[in-house]
Coordinates of N, CA and C in Angstrom, one line a residue:
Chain D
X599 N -39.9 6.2 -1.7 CA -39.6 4.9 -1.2 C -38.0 4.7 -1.1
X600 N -37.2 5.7 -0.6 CA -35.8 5.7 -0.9 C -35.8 5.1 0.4
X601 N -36.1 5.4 1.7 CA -36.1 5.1 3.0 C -35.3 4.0 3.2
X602 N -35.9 2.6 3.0 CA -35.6 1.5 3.1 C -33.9 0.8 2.4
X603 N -33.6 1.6 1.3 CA -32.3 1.3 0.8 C -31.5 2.0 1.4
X604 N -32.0 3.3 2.1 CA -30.9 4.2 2.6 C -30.5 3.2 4.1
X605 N -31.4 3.1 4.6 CA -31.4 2.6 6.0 C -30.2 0.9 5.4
X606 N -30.5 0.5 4.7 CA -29.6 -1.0 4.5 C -28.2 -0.9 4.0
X607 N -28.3 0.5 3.5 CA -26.5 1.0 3.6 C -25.8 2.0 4.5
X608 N -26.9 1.9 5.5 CA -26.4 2.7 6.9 C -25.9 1.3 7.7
X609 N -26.7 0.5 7.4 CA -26.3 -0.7 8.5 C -25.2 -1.8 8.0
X610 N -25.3 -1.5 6.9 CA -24.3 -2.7 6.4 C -22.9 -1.7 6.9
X611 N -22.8 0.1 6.6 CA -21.6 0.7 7.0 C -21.3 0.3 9.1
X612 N -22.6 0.2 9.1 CA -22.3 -0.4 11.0 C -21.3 -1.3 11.1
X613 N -22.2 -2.4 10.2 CA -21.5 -3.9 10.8 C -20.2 -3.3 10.3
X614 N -19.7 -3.1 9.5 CA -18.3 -2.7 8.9 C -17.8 -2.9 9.9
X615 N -18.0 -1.5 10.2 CA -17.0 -0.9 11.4 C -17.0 -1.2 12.9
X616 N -18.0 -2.4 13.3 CA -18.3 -3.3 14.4 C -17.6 -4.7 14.3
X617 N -16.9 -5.0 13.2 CA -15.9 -5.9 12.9 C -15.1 -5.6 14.1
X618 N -14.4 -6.9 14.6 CA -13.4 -7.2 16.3 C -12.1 -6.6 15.1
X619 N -11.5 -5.2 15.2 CA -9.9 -5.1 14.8 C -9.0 -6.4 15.9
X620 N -7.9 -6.8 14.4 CA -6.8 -7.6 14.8 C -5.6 -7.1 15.6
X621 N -5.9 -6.6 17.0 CA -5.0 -6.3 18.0 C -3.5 -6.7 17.7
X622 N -2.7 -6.4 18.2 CA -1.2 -7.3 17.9 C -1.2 -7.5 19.3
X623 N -0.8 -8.6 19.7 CA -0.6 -9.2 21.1 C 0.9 -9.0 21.6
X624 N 1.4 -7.5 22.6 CA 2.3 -7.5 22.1 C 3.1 -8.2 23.3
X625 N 2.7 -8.9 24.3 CA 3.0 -9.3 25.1 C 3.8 -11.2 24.6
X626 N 2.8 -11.6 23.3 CA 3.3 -12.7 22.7 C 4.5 -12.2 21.9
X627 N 4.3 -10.4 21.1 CA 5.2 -10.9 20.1 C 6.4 -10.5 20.9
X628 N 6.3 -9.8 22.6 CA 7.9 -10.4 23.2 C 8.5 -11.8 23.4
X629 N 7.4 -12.2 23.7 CA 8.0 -13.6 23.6 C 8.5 -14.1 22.1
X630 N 8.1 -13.9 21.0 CA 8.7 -14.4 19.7 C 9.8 -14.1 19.6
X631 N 10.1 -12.9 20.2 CA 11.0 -11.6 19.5 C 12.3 -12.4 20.2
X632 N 12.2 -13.1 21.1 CA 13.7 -13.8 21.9 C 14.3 -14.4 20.6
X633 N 14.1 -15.3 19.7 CA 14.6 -15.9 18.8 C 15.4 -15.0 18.0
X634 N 14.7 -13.3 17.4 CA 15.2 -12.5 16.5 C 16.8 -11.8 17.5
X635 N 16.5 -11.8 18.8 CA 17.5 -10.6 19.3 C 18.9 -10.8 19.2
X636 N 19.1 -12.6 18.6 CA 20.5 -12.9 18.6 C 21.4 -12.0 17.4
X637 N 20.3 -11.8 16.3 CA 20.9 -11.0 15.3 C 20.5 -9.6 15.2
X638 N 19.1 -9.1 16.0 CA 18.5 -7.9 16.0 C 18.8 -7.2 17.3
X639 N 19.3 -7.7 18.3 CA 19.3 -7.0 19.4 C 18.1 -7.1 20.4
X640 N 18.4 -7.1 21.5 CA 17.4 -7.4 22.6 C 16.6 -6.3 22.8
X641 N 17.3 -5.0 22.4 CA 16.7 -3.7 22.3 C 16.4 -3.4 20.4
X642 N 16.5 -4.4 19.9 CA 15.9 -4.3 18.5 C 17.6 -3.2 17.5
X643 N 17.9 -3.1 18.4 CA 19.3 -2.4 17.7 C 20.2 -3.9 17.1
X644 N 20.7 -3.9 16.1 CA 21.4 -4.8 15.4 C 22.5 -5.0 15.6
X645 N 22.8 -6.3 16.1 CA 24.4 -6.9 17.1 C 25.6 -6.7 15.1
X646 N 24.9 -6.9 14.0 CA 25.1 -7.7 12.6 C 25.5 -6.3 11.8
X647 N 26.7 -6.4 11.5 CA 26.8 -5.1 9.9 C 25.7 -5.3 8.8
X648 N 25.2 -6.8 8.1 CA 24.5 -6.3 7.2 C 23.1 -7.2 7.7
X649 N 22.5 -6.7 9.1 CA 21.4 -7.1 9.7 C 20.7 -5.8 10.1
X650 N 19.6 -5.3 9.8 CA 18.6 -4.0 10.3 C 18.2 -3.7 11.8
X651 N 18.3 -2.7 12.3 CA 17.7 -2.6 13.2 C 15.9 -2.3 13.2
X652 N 15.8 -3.1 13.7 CA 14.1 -3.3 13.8 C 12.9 -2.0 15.2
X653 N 13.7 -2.0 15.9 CA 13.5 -1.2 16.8 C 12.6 0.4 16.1
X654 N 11.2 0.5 16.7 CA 10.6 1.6 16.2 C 10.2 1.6 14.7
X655 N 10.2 0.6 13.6 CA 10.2 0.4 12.2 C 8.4 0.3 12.6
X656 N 7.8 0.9 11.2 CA 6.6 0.8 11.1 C 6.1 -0.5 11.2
X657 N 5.1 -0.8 11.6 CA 4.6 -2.5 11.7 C 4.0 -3.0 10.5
X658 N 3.8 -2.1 9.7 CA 3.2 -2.7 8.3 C 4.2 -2.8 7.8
X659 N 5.5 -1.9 7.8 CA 6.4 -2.5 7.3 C 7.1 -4.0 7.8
X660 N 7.4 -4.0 8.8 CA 7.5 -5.5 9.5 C 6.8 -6.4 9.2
X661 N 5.4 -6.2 8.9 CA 4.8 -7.2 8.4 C 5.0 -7.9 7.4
X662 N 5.1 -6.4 6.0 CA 5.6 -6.9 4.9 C 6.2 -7.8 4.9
X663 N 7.8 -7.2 5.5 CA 8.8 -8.1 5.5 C 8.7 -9.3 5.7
X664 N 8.4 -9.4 6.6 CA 8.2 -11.2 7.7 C 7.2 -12.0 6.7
X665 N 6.3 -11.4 6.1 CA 5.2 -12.5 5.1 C 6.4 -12.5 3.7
X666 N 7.0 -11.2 3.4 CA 8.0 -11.4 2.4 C 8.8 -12.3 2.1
X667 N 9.5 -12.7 3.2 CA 10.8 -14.2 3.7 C 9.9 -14.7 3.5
X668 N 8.6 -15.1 4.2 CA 8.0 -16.2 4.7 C 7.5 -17.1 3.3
X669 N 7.0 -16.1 2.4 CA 6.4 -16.4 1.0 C 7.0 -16.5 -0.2
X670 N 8.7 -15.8 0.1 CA 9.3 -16.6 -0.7 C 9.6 -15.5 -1.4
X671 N 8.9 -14.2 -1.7 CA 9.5 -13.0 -2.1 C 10.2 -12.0 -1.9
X672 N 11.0 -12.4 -0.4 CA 11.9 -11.7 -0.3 C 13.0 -12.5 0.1
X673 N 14.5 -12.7 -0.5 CA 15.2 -13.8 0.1 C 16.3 -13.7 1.0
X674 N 16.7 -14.4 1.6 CA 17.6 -14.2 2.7 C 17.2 -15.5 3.5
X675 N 18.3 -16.2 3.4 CA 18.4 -17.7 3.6 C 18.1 -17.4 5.3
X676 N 18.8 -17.0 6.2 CA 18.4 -16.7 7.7 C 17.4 -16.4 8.0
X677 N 16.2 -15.5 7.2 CA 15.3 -14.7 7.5 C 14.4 -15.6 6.8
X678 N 14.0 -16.4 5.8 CA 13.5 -17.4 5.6 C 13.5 -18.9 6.4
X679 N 14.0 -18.8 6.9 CA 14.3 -20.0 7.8 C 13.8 -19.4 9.2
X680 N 13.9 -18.5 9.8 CA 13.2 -17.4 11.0 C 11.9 -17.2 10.5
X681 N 11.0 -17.0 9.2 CA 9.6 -16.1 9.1 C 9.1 -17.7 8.7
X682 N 9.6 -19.1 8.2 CA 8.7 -20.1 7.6 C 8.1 -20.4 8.7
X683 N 7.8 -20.8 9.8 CA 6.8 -21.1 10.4 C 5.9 -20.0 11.2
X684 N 5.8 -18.9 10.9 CA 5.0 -18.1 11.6 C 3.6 -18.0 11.0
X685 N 2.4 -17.8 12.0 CA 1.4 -17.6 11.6 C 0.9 -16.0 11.1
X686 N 0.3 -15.5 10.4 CA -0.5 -14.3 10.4 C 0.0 -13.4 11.4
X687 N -1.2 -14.3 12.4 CA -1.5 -13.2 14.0 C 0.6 -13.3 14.8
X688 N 1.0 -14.6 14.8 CA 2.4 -14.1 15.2 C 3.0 -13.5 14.1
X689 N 3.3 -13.1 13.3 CA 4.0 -11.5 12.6 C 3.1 -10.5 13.0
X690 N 1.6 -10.5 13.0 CA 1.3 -9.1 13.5 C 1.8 -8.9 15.0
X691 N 2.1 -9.6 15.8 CA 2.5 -9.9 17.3 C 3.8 -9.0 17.3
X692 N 4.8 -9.8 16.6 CA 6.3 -9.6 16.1 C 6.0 -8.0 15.7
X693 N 5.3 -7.9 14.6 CA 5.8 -6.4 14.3 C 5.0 -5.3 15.1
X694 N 3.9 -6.0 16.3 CA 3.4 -4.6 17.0 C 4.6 -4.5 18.0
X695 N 5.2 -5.4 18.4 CA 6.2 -5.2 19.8 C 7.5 -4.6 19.3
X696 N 7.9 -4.6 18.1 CA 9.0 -3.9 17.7 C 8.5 -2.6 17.4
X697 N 7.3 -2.3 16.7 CA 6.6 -1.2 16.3 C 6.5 -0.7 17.5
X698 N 6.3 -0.7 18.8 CA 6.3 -0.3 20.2 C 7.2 0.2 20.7
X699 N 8.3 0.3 20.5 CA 9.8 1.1 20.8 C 9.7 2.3 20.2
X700 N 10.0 3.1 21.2 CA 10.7 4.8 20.9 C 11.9 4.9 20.4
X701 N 11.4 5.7 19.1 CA 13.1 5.9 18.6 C 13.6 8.0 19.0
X702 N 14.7 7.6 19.2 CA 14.8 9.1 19.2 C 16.2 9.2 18.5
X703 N 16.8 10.2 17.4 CA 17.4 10.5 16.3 C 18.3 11.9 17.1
X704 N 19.1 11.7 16.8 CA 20.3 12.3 16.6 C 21.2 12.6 15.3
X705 N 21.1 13.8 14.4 CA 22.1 13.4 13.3 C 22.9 14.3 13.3
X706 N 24.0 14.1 12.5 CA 25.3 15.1 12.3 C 25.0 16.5 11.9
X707 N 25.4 17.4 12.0 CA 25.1 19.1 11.7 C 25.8 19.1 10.3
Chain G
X238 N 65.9 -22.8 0.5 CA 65.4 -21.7 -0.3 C 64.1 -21.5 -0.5
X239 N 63.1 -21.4 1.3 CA 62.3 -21.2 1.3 C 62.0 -19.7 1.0
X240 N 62.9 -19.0 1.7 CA 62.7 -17.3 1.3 C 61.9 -16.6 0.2
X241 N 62.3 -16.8 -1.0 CA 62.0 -16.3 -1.7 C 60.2 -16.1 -2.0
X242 N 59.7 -17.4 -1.9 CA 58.7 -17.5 -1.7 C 57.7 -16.7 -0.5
X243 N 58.3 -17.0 0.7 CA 57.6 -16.2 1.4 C 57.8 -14.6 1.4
X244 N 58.4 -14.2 1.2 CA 58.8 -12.6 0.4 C 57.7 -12.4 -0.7
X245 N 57.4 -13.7 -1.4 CA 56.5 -12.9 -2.2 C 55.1 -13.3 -1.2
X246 N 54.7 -13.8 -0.6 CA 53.5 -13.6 0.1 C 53.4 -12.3 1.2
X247 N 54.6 -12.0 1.4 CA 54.7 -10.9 2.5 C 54.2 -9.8 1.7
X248 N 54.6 -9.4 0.2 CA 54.5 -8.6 -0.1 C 53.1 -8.7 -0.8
X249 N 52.6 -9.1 -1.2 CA 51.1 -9.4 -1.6 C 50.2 -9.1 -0.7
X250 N 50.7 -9.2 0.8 CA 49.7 -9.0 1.4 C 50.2 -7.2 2.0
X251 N 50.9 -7.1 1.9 CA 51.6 -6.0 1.7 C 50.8 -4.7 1.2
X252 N 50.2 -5.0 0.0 CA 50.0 -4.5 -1.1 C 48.5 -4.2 -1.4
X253 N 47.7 -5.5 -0.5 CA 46.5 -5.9 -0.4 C 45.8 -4.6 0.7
X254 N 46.7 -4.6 1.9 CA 46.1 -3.9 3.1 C 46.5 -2.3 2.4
X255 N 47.7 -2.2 1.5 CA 48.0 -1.1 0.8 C 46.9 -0.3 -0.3
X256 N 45.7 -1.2 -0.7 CA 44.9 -0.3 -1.2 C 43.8 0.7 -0.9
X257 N 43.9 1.6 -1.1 CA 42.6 3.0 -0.6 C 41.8 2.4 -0.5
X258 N 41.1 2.6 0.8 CA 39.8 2.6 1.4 C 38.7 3.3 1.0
X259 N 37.4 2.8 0.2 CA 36.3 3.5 0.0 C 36.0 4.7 0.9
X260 N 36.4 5.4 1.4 CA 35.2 5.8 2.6 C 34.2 6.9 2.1
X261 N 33.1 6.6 2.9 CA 31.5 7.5 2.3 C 32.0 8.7 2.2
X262 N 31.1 9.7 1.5 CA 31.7 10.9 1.5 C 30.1 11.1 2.2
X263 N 30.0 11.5 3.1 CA 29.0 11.8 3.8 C 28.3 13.1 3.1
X264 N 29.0 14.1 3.1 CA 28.2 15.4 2.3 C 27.4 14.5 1.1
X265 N 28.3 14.2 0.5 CA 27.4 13.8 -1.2 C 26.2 12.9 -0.7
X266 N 25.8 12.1 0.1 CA 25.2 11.3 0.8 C 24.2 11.9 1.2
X267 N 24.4 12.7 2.2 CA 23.4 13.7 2.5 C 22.2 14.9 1.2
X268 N 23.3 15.1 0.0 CA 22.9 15.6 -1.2 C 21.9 14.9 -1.6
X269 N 22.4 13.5 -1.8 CA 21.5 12.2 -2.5 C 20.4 11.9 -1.6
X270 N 20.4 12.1 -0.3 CA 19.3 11.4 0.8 C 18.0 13.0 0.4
X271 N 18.2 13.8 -0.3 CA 16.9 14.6 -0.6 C 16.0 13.7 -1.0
X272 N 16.5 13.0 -2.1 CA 15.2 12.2 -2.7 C 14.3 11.9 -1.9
X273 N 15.2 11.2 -0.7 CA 14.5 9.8 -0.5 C 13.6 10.4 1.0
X274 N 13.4 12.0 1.5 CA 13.1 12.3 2.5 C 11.4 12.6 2.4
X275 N 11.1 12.4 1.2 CA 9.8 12.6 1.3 C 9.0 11.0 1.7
X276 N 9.8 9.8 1.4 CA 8.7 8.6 2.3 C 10.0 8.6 3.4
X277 N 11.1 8.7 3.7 CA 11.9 7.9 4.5 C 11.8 9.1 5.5
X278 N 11.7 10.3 5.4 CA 12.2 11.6 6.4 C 13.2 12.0 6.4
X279 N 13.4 13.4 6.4 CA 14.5 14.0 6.5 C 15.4 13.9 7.8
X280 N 14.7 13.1 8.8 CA 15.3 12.8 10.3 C 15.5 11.0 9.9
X281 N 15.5 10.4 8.9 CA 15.6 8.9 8.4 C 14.5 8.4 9.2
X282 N 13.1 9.3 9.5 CA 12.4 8.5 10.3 C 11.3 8.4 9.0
X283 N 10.6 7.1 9.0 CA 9.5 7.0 8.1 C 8.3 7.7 8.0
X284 N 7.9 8.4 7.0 CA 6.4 8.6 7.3 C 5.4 8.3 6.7
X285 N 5.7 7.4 6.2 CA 4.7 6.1 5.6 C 4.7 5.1 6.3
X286 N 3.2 4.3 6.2 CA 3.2 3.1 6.9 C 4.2 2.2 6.6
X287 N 3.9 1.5 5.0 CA 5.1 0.7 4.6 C 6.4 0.7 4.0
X288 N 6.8 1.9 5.0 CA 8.4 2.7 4.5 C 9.4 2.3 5.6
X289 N 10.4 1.8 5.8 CA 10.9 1.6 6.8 C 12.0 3.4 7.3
X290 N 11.9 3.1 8.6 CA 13.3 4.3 9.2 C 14.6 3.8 8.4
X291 N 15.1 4.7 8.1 CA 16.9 4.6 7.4 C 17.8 4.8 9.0
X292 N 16.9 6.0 9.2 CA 18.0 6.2 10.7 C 18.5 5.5 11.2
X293 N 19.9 5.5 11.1 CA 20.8 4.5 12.3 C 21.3 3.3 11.6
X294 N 20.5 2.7 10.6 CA 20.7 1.8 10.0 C 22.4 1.5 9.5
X295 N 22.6 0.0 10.2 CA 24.0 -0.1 9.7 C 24.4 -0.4 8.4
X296 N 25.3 0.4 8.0 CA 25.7 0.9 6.3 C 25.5 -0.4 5.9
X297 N 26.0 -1.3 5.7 CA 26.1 -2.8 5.1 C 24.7 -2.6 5.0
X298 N 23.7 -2.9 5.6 CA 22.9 -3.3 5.2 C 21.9 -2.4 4.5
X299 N 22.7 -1.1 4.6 CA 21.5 -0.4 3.8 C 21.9 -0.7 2.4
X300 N 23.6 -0.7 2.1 CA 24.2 -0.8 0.7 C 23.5 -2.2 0.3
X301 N 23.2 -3.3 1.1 CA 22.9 -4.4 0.4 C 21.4 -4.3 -0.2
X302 N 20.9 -3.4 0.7 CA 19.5 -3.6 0.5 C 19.2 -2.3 -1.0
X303 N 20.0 -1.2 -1.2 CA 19.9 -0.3 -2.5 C 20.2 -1.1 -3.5
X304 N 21.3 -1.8 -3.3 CA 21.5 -2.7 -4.8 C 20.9 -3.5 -5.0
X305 N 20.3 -4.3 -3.7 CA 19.4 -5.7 -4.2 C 18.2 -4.6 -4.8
X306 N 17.6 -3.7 -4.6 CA 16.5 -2.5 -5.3 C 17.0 -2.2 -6.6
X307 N 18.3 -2.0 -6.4 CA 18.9 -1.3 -8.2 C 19.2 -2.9 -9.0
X308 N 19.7 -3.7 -8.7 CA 20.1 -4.9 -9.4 C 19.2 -5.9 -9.5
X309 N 17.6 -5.9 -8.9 CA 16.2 -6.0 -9.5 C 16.4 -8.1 -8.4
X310 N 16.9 -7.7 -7.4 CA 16.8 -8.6 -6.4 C 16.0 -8.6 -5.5
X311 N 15.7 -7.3 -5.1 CA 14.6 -7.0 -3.8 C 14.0 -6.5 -4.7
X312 N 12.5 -6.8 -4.5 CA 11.4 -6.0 -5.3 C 10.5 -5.1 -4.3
X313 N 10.9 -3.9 -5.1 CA 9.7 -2.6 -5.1 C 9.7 -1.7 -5.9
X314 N 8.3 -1.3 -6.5 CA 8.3 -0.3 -7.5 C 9.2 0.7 -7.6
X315 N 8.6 1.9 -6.4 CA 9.2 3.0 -5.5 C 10.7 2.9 -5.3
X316 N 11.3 1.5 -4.8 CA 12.7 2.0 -4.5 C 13.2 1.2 -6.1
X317 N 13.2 0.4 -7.0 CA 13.7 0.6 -8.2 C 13.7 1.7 -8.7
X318 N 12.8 2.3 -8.7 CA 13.1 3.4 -9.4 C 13.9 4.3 -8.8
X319 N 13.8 4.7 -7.6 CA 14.9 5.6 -6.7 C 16.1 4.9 -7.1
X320 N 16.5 3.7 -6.9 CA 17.8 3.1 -6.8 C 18.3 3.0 -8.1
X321 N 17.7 2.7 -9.1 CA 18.5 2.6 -10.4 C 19.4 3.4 -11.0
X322 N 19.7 4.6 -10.8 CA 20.4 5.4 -11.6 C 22.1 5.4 -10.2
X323 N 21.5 4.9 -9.6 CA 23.0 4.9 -8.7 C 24.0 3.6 -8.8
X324 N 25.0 5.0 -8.3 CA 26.5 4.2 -8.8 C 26.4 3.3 -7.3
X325 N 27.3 2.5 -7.4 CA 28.1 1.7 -6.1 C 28.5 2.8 -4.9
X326 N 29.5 4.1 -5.6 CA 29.7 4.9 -4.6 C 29.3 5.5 -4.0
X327 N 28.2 6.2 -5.3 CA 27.0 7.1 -4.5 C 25.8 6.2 -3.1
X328 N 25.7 4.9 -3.6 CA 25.3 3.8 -2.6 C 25.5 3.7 -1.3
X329 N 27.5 3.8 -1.4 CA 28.0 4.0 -0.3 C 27.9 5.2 0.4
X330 N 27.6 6.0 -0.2 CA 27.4 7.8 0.5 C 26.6 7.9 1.1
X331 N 25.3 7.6 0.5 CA 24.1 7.5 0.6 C 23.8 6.3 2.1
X332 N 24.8 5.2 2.1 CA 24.4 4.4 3.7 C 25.0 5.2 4.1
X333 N 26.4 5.5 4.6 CA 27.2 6.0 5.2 C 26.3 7.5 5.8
X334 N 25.6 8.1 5.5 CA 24.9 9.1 5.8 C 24.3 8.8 6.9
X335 N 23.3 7.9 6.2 CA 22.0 7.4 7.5 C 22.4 6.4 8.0
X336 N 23.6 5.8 8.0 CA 24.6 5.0 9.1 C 24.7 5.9 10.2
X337 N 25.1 7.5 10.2 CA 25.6 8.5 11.2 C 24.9 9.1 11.7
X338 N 23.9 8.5 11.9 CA 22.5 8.9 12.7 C 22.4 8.6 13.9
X339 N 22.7 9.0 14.9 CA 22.9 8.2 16.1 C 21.1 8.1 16.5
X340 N 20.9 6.5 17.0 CA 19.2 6.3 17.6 C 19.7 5.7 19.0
X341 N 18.5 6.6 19.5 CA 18.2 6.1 20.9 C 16.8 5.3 21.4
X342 N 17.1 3.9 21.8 CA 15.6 2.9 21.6 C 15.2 3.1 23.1
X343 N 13.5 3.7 23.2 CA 13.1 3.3 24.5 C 12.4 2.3 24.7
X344 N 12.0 1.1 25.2 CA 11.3 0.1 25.1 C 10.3 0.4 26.0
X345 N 8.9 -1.0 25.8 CA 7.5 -0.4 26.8 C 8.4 -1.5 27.9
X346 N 7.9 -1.4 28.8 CA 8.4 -2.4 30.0 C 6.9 -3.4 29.9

């Protein structure tokens, strides 16, 4: 009589994985991204000496960050004042469209 | 008998622009950037999700961001522990390195 339990943890692994993934909209997070380019650059390269370039950075890292200002755990009076009104889905937006840039590296010999 | 006075401000400032310049010693930078190549990359490109690129990164802000790690301002496990045993100059070596990374950003259109 194992039949029946196996079959209810085959399906419960379905629905799992038939869950809608949280796309990043990256067409919104260009539009957000105008506010950041004053200090990050319009190409995500940093106009600022002690401002990051964001361009090509992992988006989970971005994420981090941006919930980090936002929540109060990471501080930086400009960047808390930029991440307090964002929602969720706009920082996942924000960091798929910077996450979207090609980096290509060059270093000294 | 304004002179005297401004003689001594000439010379103060004199004296001011007269002191040695930090500058990175890039080699020792590059020595110290072993640690950090196993999440950051040895090309300063990440290979972790929630690791950011060093590549290109302008020095200011990487030096701000090691000490806020070493001086228990920015929180993370992983980089307290990396960052704590460093001096100020080795800090500076260590940006100054993956400051000299030249990046090239391609954007999606």
């Amino acid at each position: 009589m194992a039949r029946p339990l196996l079959t209810g943890i085959l399906m419960s692994a379905l629905s799992l994985s038939a869950l809608p993934t949280l796309a990043a909209d990256l067409e919104n997070g260009q539009k957000l991204a105008r506010k950041c380019s004053a200090c990050h650059g319009k190409d995500g390269l940093s106009k600022v000496p002690d401002v990051p370039n964001l361009a090509g950075q992992p988006a989970l890292y971005l994420e981090k960050s941006l919930k980090g200002f936002r929540d109060g755990k990471r501080e930086d009076r400009r960047m808390t004042l930029m991440a307090e009104p964002l929602t969720d889905a706009e920082i996942k937006d924000l960091a798929g469209w910077y996450a979207s840039f090609e980096l290509t590296v060059t270093m000294l010999e």
